CSV table of C-alpha atoms in Angstrom, one decimal:
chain,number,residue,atom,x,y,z
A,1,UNK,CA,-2.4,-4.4,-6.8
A,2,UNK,CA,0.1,-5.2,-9.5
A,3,UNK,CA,3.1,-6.1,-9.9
A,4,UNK,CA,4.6,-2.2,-10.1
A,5,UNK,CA,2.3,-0.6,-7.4
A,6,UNK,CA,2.6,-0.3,-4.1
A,7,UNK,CA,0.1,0.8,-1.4
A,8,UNK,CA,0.6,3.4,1.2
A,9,UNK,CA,-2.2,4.7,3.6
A,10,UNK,CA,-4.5,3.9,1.1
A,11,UNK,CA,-2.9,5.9,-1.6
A,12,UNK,CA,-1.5,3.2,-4.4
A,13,UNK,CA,2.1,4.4,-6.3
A,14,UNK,CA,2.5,3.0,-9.5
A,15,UNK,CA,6.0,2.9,-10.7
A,16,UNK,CA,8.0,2.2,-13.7
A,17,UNK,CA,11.6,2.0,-14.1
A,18,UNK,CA,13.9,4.7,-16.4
A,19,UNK,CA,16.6,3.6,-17.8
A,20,UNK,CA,17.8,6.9,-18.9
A,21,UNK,CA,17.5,7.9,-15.1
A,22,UNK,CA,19.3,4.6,-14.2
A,23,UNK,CA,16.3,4.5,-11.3
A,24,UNK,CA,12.8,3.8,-10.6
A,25,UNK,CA,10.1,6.9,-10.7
A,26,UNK,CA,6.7,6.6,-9.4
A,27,UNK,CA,3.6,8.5,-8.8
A,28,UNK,CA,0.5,8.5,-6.9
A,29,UNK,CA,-2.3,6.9,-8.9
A,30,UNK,CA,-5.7,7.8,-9.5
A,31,UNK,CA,-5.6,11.3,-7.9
A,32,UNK,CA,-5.7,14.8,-10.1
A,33,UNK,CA,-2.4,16.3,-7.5
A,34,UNK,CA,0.6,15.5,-9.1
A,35,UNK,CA,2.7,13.6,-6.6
A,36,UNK,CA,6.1,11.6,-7.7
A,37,UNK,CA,8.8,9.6,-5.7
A,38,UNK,CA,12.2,8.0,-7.1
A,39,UNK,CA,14.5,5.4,-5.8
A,40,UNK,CA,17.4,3.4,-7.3
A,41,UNK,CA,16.3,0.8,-5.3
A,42,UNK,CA,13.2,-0.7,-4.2
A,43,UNK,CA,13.8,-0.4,-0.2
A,44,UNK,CA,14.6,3.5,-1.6
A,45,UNK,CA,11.5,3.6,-3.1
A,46,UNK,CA,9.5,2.4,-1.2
A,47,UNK,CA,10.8,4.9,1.7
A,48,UNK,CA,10.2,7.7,-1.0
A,49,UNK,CA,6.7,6.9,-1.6
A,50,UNK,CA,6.1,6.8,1.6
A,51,UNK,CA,7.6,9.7,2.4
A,52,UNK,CA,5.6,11.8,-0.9
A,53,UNK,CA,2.2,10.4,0.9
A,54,UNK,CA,3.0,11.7,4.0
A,55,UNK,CA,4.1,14.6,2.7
A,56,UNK,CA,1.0,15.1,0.3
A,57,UNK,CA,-1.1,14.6,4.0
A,58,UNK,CA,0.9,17.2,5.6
A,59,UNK,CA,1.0,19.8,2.4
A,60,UNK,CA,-3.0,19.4,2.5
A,61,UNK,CA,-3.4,19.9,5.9
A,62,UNK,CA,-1.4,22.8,6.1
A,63,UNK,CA,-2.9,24.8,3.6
A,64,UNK,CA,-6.5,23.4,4.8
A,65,UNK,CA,-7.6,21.5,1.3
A,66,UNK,CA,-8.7,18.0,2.2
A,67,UNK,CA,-6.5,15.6,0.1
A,68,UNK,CA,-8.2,13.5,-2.4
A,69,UNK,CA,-8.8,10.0,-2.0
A,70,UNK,CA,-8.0,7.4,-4.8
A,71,UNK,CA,-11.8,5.7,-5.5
A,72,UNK,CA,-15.3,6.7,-4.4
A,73,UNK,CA,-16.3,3.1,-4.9
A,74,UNK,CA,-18.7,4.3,-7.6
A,75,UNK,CA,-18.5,3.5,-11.3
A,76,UNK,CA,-20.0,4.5,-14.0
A,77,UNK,CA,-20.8,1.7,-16.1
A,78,UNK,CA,-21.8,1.4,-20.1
A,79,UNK,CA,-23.2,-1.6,-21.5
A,80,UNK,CA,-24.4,-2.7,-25.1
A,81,UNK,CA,-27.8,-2.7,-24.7
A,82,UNK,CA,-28.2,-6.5,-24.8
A,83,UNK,CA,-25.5,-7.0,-22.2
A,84,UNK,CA,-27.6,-4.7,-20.1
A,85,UNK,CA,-30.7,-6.8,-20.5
A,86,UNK,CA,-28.9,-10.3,-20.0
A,87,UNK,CA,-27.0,-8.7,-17.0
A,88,UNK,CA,-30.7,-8.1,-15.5
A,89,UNK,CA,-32.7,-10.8,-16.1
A,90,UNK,CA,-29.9,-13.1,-14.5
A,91,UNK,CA,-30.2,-11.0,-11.6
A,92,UNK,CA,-33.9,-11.0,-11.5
A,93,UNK,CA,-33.8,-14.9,-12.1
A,94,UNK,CA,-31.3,-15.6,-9.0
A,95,UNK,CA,-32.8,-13.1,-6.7
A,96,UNK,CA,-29.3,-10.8,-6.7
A,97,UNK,CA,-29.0,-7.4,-7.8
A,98,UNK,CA,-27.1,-6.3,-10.7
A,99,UNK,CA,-24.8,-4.0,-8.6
A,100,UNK,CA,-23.9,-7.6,-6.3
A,101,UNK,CA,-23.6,-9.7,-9.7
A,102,UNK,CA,-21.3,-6.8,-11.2
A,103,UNK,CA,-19.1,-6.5,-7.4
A,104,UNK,CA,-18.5,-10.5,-7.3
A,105,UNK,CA,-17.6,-10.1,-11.1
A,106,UNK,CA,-15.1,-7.9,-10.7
A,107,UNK,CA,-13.5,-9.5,-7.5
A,108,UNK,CA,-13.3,-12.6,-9.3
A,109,UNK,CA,-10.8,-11.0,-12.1
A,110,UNK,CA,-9.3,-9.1,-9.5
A,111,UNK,CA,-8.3,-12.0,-7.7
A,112,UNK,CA,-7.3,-13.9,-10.9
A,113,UNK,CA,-4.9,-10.8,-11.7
A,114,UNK,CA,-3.5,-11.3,-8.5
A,115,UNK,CA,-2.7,-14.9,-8.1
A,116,UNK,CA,-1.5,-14.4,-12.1
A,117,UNK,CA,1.1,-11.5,-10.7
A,118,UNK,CA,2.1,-13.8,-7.3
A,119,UNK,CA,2.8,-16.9,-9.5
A,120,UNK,CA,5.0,-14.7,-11.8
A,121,UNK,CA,6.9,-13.4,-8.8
A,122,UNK,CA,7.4,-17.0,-7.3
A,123,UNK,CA,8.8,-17.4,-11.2
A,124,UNK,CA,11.0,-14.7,-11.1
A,125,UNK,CA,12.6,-15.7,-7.3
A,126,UNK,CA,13.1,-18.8,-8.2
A,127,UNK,CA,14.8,-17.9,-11.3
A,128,UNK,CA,17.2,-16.1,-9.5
A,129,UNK,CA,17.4,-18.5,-7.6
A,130,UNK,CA,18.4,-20.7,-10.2
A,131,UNK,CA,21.0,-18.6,-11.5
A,132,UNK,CA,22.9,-17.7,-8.6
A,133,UNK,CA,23.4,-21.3,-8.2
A,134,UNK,CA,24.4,-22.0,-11.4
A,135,UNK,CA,27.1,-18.9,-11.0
A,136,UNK,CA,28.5,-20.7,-7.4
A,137,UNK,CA,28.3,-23.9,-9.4
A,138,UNK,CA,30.4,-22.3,-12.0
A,139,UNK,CA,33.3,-20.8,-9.0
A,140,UNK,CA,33.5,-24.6,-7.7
């Protein structure tokens, strides 16, 4: 996840803030329904989100459609043609197959991505941090 998702029952919210709003807006990701969620604050949204899930769940099983999930776990992949090759003789060479080369490359980045997003929240605590003690500094 990044650092403006959130994840719910499996469904992930991606959210953005609107300034013209003066709050946060958010929607389900990676699903054709169209379901949003607000809050001017994050506990708020987060209770919002989780309430548009829950409501998405109920809404489906009341009018008996099954509600869409977010990922199949299947991906269509297009390769140049010598990336393709590469891709399968190193696969043929170590004995894996291309699908389990492709999975441990993509967790790698994932996980890159998110110690990337957790070091720039550790950033931005501690630069609040920072500031409200310079502001009690500042009242001394």
């Amino acid at each position: 996840m990044t650092d403006n998702s959130m994840e719910y029952k499996g469904y992930i919210g991606t959210v953005e803030y609107s300034a013209e709003d003066e709050c946060f807006i958010g929607r389900i990701h990676g699903i054709r329904d169209s379901v949003t969620f607000e809050g001017e604050s994050v506990s708020a949204l987060r209770e919002d989100f989780r309430n548009a899930v829950d409501s998405y769940l109920q809404t489906c099983e009341e009018i008996g459609k099954p509600p869409q999930k977010q990922f199949s776990g299947k991906v269509l992949l297009r390769l140049p043609a010598d990336l393709h090759y590469e891709l399968s003789v190193h696969a043929e060479s170590t004995g894996e197959s291309v699908n389990s080369l492709l999975v441990e490359a993509v967790a790698t980045l994932c996980k890159k991505q998110r110690r990337e997003a957790a070091r720039r929240q550790d950033a931005a605590k501690r630069s609040v941090r920072r500031k409200a003690g310079t502001a009690r500094d500042r009242k001394k």
